[in-house]
XYZ file of C-alpha atoms in Angstrom:
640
model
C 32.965 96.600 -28.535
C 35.241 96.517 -31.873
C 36.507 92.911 -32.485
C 40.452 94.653 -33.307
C 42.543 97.001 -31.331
C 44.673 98.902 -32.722
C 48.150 99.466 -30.949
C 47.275 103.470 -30.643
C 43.647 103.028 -29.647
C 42.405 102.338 -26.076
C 40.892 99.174 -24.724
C 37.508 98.694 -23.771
C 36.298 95.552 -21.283
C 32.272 95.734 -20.717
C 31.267 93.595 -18.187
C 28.119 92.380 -19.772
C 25.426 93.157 -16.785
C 26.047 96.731 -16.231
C 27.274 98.609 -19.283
C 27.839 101.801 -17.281
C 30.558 100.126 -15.186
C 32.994 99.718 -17.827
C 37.056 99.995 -17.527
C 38.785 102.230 -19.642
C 42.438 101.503 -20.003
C 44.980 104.235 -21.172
C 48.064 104.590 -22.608
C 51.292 105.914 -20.666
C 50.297 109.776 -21.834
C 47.081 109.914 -20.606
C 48.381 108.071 -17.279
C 48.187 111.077 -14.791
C 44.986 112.247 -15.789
C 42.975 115.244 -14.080
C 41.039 112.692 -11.802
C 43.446 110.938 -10.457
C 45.334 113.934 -9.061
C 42.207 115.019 -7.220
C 42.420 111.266 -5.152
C 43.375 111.386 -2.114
C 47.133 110.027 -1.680
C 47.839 106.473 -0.414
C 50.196 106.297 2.739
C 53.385 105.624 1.874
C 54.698 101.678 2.511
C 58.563 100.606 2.883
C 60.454 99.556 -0.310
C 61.273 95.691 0.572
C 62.045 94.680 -3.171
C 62.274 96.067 -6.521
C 60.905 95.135 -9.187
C 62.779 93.440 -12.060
C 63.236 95.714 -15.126
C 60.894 95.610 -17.699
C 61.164 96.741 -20.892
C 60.391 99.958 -22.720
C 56.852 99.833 -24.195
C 54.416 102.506 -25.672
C 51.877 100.803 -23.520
C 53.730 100.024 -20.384
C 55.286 101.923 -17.873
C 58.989 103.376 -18.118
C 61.843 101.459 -17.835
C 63.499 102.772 -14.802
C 60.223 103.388 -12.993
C 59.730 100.672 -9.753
C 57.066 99.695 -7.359
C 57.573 98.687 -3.828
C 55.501 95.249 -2.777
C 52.781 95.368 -0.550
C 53.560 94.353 3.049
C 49.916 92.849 3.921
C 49.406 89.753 2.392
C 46.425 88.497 0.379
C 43.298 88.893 2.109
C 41.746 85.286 0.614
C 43.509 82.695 0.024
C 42.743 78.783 -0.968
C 42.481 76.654 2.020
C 45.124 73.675 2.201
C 42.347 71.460 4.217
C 39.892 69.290 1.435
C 36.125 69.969 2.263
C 33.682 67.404 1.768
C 30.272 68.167 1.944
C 27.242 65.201 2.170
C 23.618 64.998 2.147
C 22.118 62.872 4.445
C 18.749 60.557 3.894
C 17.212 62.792 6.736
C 17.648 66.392 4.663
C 20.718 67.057 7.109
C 23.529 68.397 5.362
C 27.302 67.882 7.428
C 30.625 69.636 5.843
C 33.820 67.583 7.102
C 37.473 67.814 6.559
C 39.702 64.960 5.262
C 43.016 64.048 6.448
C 46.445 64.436 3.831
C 47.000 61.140 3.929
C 45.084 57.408 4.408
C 46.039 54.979 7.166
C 46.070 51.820 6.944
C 43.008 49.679 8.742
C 43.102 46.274 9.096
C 46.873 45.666 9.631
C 47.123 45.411 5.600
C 50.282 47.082 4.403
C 50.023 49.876 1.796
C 51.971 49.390 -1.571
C 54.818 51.478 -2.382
C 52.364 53.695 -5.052
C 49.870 54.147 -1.886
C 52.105 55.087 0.910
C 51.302 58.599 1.833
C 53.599 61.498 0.419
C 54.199 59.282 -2.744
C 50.706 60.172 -4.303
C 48.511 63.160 -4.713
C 45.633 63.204 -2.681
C 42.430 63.520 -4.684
C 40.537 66.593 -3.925
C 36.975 65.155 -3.548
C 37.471 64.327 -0.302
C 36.380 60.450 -0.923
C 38.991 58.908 -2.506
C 40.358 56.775 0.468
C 36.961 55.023 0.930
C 35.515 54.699 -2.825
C 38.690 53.787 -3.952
C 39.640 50.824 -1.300
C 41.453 47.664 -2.446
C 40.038 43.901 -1.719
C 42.263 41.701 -0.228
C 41.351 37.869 0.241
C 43.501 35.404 2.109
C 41.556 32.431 0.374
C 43.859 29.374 -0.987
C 41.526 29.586 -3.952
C 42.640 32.673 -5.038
C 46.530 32.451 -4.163
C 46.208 29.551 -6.247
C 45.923 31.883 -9.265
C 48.722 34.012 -9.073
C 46.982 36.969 -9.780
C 45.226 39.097 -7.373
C 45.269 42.352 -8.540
C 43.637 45.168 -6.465
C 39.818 45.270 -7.042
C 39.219 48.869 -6.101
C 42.612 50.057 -5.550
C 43.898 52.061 -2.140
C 43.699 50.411 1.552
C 40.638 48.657 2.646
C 39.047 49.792 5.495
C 40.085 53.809 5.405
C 37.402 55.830 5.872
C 36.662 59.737 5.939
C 35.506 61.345 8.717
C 32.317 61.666 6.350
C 31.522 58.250 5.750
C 32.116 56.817 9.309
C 28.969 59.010 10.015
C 27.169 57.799 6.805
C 27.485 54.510 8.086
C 24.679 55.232 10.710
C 22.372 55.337 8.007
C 23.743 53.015 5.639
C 22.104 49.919 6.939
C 18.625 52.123 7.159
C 18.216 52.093 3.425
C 18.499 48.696 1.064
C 18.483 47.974 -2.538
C 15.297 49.532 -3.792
C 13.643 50.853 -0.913
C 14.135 54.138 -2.856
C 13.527 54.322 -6.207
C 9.765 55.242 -7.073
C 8.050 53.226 -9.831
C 7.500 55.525 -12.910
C 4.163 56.081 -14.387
C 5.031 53.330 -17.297
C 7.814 51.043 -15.729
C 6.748 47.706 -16.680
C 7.324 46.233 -13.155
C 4.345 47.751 -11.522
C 2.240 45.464 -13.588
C 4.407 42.278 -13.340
C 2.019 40.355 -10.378
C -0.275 40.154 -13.471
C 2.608 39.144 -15.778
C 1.213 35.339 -14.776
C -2.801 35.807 -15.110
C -4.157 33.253 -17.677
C -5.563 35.258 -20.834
C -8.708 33.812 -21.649
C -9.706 31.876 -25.455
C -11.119 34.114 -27.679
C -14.922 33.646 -27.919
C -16.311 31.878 -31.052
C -17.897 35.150 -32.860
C -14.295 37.065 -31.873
C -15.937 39.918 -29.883
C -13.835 39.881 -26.803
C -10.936 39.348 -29.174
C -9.669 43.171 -28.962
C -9.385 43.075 -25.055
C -7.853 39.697 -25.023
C -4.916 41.060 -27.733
C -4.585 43.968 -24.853
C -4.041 41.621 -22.343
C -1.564 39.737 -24.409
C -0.111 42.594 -25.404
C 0.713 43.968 -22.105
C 2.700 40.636 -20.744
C 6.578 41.481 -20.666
C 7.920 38.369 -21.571
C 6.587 35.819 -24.385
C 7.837 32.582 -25.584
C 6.798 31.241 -28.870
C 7.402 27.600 -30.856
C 6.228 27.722 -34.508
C 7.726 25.216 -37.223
C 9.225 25.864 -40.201
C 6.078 25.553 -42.139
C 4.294 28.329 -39.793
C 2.694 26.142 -37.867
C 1.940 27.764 -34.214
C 2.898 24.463 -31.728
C 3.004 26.468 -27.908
C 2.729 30.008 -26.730
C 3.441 31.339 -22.756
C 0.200 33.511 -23.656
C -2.928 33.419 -25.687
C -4.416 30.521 -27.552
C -3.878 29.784 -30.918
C -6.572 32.000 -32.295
C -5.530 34.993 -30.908
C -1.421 34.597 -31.773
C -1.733 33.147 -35.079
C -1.449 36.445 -37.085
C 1.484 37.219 -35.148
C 3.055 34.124 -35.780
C 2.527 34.480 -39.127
C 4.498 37.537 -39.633
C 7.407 36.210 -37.457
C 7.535 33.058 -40.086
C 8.182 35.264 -42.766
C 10.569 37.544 -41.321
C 12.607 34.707 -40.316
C 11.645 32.631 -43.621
C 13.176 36.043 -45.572
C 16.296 36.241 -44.005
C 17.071 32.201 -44.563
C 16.761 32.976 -47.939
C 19.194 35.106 -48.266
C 21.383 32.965 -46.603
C 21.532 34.870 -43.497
C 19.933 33.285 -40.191
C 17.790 35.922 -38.305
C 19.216 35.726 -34.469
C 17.338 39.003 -33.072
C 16.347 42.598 -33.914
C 14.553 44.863 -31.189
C 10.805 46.939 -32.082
C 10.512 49.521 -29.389
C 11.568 48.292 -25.938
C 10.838 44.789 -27.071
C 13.663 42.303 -27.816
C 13.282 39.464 -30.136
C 15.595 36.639 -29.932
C 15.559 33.377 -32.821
C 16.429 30.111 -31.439
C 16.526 27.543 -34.769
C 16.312 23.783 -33.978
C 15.978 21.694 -36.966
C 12.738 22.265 -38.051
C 11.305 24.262 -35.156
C 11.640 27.914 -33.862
C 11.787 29.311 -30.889
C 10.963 32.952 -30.217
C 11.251 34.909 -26.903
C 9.880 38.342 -26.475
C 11.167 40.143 -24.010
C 11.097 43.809 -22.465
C 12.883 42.874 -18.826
C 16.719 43.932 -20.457
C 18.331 40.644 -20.276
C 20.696 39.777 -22.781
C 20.729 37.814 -26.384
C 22.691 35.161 -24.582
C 20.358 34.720 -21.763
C 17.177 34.599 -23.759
C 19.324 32.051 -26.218
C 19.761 29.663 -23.274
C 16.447 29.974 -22.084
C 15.048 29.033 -25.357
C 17.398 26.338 -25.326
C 16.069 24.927 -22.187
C 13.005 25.327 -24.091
C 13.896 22.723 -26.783
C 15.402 20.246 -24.021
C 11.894 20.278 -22.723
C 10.396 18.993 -26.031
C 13.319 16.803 -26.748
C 12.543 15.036 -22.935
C 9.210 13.792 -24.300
C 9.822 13.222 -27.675
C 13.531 12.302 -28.060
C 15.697 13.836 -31.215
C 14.840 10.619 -33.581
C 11.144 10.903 -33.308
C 10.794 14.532 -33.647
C 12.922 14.126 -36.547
C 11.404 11.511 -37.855
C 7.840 13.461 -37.909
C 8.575 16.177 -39.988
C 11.022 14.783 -42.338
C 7.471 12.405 -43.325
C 5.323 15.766 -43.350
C 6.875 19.186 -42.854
C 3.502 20.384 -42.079
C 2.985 18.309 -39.057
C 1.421 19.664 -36.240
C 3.214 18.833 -33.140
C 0.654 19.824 -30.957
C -1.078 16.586 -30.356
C 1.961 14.787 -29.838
C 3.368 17.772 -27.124
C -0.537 17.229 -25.487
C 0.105 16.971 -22.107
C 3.251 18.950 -21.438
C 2.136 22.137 -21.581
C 2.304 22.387 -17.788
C 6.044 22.012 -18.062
C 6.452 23.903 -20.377
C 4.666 27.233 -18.831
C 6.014 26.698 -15.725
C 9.360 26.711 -17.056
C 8.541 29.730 -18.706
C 7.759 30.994 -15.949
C 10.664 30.531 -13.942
C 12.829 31.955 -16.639
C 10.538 35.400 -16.192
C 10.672 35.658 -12.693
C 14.764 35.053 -12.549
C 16.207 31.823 -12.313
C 19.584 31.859 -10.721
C 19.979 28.121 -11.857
C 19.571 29.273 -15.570
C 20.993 31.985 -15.261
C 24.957 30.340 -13.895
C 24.283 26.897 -15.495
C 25.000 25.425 -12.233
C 22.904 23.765 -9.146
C 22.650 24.477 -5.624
C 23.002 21.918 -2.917
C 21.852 21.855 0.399
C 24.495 22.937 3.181
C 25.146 19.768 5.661
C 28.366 18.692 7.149
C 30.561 16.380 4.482
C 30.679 13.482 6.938
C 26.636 13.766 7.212
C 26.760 13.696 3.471
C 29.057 10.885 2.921
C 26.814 8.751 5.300
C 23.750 9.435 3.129
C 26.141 8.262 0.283
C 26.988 5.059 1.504
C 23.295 4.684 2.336
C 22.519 4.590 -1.130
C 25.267 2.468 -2.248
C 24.587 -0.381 0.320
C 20.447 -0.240 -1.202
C 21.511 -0.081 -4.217
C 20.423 -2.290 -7.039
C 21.705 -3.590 -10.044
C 19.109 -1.856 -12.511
C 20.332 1.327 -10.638
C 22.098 4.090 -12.975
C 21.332 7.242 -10.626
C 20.159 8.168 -7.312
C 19.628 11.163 -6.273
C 18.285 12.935 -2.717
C 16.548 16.488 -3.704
C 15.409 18.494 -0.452
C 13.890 21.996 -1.172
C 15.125 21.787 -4.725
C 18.820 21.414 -3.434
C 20.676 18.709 -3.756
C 21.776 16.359 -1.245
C 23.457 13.526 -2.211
C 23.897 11.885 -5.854
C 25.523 8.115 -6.916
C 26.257 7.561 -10.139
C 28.639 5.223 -12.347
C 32.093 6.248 -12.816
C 32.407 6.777 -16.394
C 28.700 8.819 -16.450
C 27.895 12.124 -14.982
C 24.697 13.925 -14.929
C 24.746 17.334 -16.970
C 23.210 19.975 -15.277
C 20.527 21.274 -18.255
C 19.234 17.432 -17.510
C 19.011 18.110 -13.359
C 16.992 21.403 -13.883
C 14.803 19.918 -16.406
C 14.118 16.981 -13.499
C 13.589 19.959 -10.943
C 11.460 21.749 -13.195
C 9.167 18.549 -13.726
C 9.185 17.895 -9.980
C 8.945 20.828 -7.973
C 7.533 23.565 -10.437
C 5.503 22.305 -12.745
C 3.479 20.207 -10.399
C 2.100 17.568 -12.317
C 3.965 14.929 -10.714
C 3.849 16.097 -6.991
C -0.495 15.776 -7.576
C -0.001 12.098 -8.322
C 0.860 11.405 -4.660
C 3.914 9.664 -3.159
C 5.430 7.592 -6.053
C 5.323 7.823 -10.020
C 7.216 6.215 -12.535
C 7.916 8.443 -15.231
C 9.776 7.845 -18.915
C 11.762 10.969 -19.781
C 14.658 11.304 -22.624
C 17.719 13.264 -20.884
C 19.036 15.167 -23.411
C 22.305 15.706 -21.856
C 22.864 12.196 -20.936
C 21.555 10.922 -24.454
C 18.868 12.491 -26.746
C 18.120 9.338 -28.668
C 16.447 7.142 -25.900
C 14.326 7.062 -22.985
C 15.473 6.528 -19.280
C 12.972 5.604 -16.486
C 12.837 7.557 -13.439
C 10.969 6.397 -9.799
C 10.023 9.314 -7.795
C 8.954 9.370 -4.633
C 8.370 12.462 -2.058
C 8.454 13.366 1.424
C 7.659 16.211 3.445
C 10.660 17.981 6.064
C 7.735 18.598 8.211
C 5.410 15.340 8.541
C 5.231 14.187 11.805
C 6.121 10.364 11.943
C 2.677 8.064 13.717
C 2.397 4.693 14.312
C 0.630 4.252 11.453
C 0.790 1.711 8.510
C 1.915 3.855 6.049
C 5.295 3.714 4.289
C 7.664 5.977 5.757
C 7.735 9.510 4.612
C 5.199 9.408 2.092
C 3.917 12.962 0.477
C 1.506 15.375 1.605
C 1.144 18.754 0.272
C 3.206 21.910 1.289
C 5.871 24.024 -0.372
C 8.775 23.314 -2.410
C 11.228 24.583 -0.255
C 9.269 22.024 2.338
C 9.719 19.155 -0.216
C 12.126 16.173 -0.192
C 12.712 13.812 -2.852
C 14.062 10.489 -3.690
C 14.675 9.549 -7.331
C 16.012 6.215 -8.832
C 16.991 6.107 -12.312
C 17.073 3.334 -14.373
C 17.891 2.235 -18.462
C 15.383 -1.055 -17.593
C 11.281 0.362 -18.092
C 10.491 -2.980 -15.600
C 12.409 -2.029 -12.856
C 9.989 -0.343 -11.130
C 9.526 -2.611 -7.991
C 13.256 -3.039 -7.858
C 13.609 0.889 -7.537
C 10.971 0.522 -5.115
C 12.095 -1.348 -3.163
C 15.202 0.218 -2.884
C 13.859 3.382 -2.098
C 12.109 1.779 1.429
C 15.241 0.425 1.942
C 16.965 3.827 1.666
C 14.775 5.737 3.644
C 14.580 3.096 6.468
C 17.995 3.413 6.992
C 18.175 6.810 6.921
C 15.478 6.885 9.589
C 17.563 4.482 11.614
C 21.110 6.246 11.166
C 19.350 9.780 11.931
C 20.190 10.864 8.191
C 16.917 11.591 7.758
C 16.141 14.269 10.170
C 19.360 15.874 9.561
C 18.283 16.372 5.957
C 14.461 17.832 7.164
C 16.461 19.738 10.040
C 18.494 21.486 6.642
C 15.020 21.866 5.016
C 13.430 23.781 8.138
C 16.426 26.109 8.897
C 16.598 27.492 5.151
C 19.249 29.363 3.530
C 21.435 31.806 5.791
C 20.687 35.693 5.645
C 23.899 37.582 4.509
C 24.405 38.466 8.224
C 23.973 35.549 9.397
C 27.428 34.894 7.383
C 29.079 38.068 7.672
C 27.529 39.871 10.987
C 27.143 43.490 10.311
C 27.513 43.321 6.743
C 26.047 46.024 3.973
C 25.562 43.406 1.599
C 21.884 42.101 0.877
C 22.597 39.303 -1.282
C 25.204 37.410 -3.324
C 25.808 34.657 -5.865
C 29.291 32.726 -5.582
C 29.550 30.085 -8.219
C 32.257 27.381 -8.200
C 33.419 26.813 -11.807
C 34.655 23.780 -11.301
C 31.753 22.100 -9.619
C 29.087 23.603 -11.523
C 27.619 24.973 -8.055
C 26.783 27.966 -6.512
C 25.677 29.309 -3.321
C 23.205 31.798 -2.138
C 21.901 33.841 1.153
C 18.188 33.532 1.865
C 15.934 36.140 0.093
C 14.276 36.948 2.899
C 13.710 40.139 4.343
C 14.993 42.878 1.818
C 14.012 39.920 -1.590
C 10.550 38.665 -0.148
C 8.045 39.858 -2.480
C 7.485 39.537 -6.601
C 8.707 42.127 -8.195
C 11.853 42.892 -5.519
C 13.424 39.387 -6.418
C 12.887 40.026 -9.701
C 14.556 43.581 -9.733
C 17.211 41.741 -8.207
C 17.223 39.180 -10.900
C 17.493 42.041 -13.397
C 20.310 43.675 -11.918
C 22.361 40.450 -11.915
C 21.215 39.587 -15.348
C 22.761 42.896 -16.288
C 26.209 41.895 -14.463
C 26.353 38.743 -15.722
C 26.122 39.916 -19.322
C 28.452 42.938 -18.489
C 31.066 40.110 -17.212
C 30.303 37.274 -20.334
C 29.861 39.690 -23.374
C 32.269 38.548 -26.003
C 35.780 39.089 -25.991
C 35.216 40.628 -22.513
C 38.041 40.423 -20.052
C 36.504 41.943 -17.029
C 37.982 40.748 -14.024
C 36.076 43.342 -11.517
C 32.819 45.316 -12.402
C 31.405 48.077 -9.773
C 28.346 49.054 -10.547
C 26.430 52.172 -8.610
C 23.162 53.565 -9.476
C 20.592 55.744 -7.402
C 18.557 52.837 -5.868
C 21.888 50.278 -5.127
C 25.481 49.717 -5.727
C 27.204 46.316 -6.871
C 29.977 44.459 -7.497
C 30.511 41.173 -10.035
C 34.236 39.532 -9.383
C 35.236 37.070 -12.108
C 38.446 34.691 -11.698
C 39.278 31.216 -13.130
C 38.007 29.373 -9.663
C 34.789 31.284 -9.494
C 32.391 34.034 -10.118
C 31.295 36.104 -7.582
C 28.391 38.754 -8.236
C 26.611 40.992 -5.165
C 24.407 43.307 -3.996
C 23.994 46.486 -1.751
C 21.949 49.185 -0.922
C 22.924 52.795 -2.470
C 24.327 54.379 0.395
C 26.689 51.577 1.388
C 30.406 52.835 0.638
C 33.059 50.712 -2.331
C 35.383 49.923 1.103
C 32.218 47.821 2.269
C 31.326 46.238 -0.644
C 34.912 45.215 -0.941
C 35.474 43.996 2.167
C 32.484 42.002 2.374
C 33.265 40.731 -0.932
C 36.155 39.258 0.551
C 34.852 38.336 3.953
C 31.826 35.956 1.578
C 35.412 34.526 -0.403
C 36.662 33.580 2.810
C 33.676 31.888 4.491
C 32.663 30.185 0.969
C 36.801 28.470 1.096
C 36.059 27.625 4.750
C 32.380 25.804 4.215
C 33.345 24.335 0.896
C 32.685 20.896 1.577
C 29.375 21.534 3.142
C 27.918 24.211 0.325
C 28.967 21.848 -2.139
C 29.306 18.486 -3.265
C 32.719 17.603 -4.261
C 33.050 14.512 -6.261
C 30.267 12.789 -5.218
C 30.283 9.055 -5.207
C 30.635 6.695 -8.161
C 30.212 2.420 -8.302
């Protein structure tokens, strides 16, 4: 068909599939043609309006000529009812029809913009559940001022559609459904913790060791300036020393020129620079979590070293010889060191909020453990702490001094991870520099351990001493002191402590905490979608947590559900970021991270769950967290 028309010339339309059925338009003249007067006539229909006048046109019809309307009406028309249509986990498919308008659930009124009649309704038939509004009634957040609508709309309305969903909502959690690809990295990740063995002297099993070391998806390496290899997560020194090599000139090229390396990426492999004075830190990483995150765990990193060595002496060793090799004077703590490593790589919710988790008793149980320790307590005494299942129970300290957090989790990490400590039996005296507190000097700290599940005998043995089980099994008393021959003072405060918490029943309400574990999320909220949630209190440093158990149990779940709050948390922090609610939903979960001055709230639920869920049981967690405040955390603490 031409491209132009000319005003004389006859249109042509081809349809494109057949060219045989083609329309031929003519002008006026050729109007009553031959064939059309052999057709038979149409019936004739009332006049019941005439048609306005149009005007005189070579190509249209006369002006005086009208048409009467038809008296049947159209014989399809649009429906005025919304259709939704859903797939179901079974294969079943359902069509349903939505109302005009969204009631109001929950006795929560509607704003003026949501009151039906005063706002179109959207045509995907979902709109009143995936767009539902969170209300909380907790203090904290009336406190603020300003609770704007998370998810907009009422909160419990529901389609027709979804009320069936729900049936199988509960069926399906956060990555029951996703199927590992052929190369996801997590498939491997039991392995990600398997020793790689030294290379052999003649350097013949060398290629399959670098194979190994090349398949772990996280690494952590400390080199000095000079290129010196001090500590890797993986391979000996052999077998990494090439590497490190090249990573000591990259970053050596860029300080030349004035311009600090922090990161680049190779591949699906993120490399993150972490300078300390004369040491730097490396992390490797292909498990998605953010510069920031990696920066603090390398951070944690050099608080490690600076615990052994303090700032002045590692300071003091290279500024003699640049080209020291800190190894030998690091001999020892490589157990810490790994198995802090390690905790970063499986997902530490501890590093990753910068806050500690206590353990939930009632706050007159916990004052009462409180005054226990400040009636025992002795003059060399700076802080005392009660650790059960690497929560916190009770801390004293002096009024003017606080502990910092970085300092608590490099305690925990010394005590209940790395294991060193827990093989020396009941009670060790340990020297240890808290960075936090003061990076310059050594503090002395008495440990000694019990066990929530020993059975007291009548035998001669001090009360509550240590036998072997699992962390979450494991309580703790530690005594700090400034004085390195306090120990038997400390001691003896610590029989003294634990004698009276025998006698006052203190004791087995702590174990009785131990034994019963964190809460499930129903166990909170009964009925709820969620699976699990983080709630940190910004202003104590805390957070709170559900149990992991059933749906986080295994390896590589928990850390899928590590990764997926990593991923919120940097969503929420990135710079100049002023996200107040991000709703996340991809094919294997949905979730939700809330951020406000009094906390930050992040959870977790499985794919089919609907936004009106999520939001409500957002809020329902706000609530009980406000209620239980003074239980989940410690609020003060006491001072002397």
């Amino acid at each position: 068909m031409d491209d132009e028309v000319g005003d004389s010339q006859p249109s042509e339309i081809n349809s494109g599939k057949d060219e045989q059925s083609s329309v031929r338009v003519h002008d006026a003249k050729d109007h009553h043609s031959a064939d059309d007067e052999n057709r038979p006539p149409l019936p004739p229909r009332p006049v019941t309006a005439q048609l306005s006048p149009q005007p005189s046109s070579p190509q249209g019809p006369p002006e005086n000529v009208s048409r009467p309307r038809l008296q049947s009406k159209p014989t399809t028309a649009l429906s005025s009812v919304d259709i939704q249509t859903l797939s179901f986990p079974d294969g079943t498919r359902g069509t349903f029809s939505t109302s005009d308008h969204l009631s109001s659930a929950g006795g929560l009124p509607l704003t003026p913009a949501l009151k039906p009649g005063k706002r179109k309704t959207s045509r995907n038939g979902s709109e009143g559940d995936d767009s539902a509004s969170i209300v909380s009634h907790a203090p904290t957040l009336r406190a603020n001022g300003d609770l704007e609508s998370l998810l907009a709309e009422s909160l419990n309305a529901q389609s027709p559609a979804w009320k069936l969903l729900n049936s199988y909502t509960e069926s399906v959690n956060p990555f029951e459904t996703i199927e590992f690809e052929q190369n996801h990295g997590l498939l491997s990740f039991e392995q990600e913790f398997d020793e790689i063995a030294d290379v052999d002297s003649n350097g013949g099993n060398e290629e399959e060791l670098l194979i190994q070391w090349k398949s772990k998806l996280k690494h952590y390496l400390i080199l000095s300036s000079a290129g010196k290899p001090i500590w890797s997560r993986h391979g000996d020194q052999n077998l990494i020393n090439g590497y490190v090599g090249i990573i000591q000139t990259i970053i050596s090229f860029f300080e030349g020129a004035k311009d600090p390396l922090k990161g680049f990426t190779a591949g699906d492999a993120r490399f993150v620079i972490s300078t300390n004075g004369p040491l730097y830190f490396v992390a490797i990483s292909r498990l998605g979590e953010s510069d920031a995150q990696l920066h603090a765990q390398l951070e944690a990193l050099y608080m490690q070293i600076l615990s052994t060595l303090t700032l002045p002496t590692l300071t003091h060793l290279f500024t003699n010889r640049p080209s020291t090799d800190l190894r030998r004077p690091l001999q020892g703590t490589e157990p810490l060191l790994a198995s802090l490593a390690d905790t970063f790589t499986k997902g530490s919710v501890p590093a990753l909020l910068s806050a500690l988790e206590c353990l939930k008793i009632r706050k007159s149980q916990r004052q009462v453990i409180n005054n226990t320790l400040l009636k025992s307590r002795t003059d060399k005494l700076l802080y005392g702490l009660i650790v059960a299942g690497g929560r916190l129970v009770s801390v004293i300290r002096p009024k003017r001094h606080s502990l910092h957090p970085s300092d608590l989790s490099l305690i925990f990490n010394m005590l209940f991870e790395a294991g060193g400590v827990k093989a020396g039996g009941g009670e060790n005296w340990i020297p240890l520099c808290l960075p936090g507190f003061n990076n310059t000097g050594y503090l002395y700290m008495y440990v000694s351990f019990l066990n929530a599940y020993e059975e007291r005998d009548g035998s001669d043995a001090r009360p509550g001493t240590w036998s072997s089980n699992g962390r979450d099994e494991e309580v703790a008393i530690l005594l700090i002191s400034a004085g390195k021959e306090s120990f038997f003072e400390l001691k003896q405060m610590r029989d003294d402590v634990v004698a009276q918490l025998e006698t006052n029943g203190s004791m087995e309400i702590i174990k009785s905490a131990v034994r019963k574990g964190r809460p499930s999320t129903t166990d909170i909220v009964p009925g709820t979608q969620l699976r699990h949630f983080l709630y940190k209190s910004r202003a104590n440093v805390q957070f709170a947590m559900p149990s992991f158990s059933p749906h986080f149990s295994t390896l590589i779940s928990r850390r899928r559900l590590l990764s997926l709050y990593h991923n919120l948390h940097a969503s929420a922090h990135t710079k100049h970021s002023h996200l107040k609610v991000l709703h996340c939903v991809s094919r294997d979960s949905i979730s939700l991270a809330w951020m406000t001055p009094v906390f930050e709230f992040y959870c977790i639920a499985g794919p089919n769950a609907s936004r009106a869920a999520l939001a409500q049981s957002a809020s329902q967690i706000i609530q009980w967290v406000k209620r239980e405040e003074e239980r989940i955390f410690i609020i003060g603490g006491a001072v002397f």
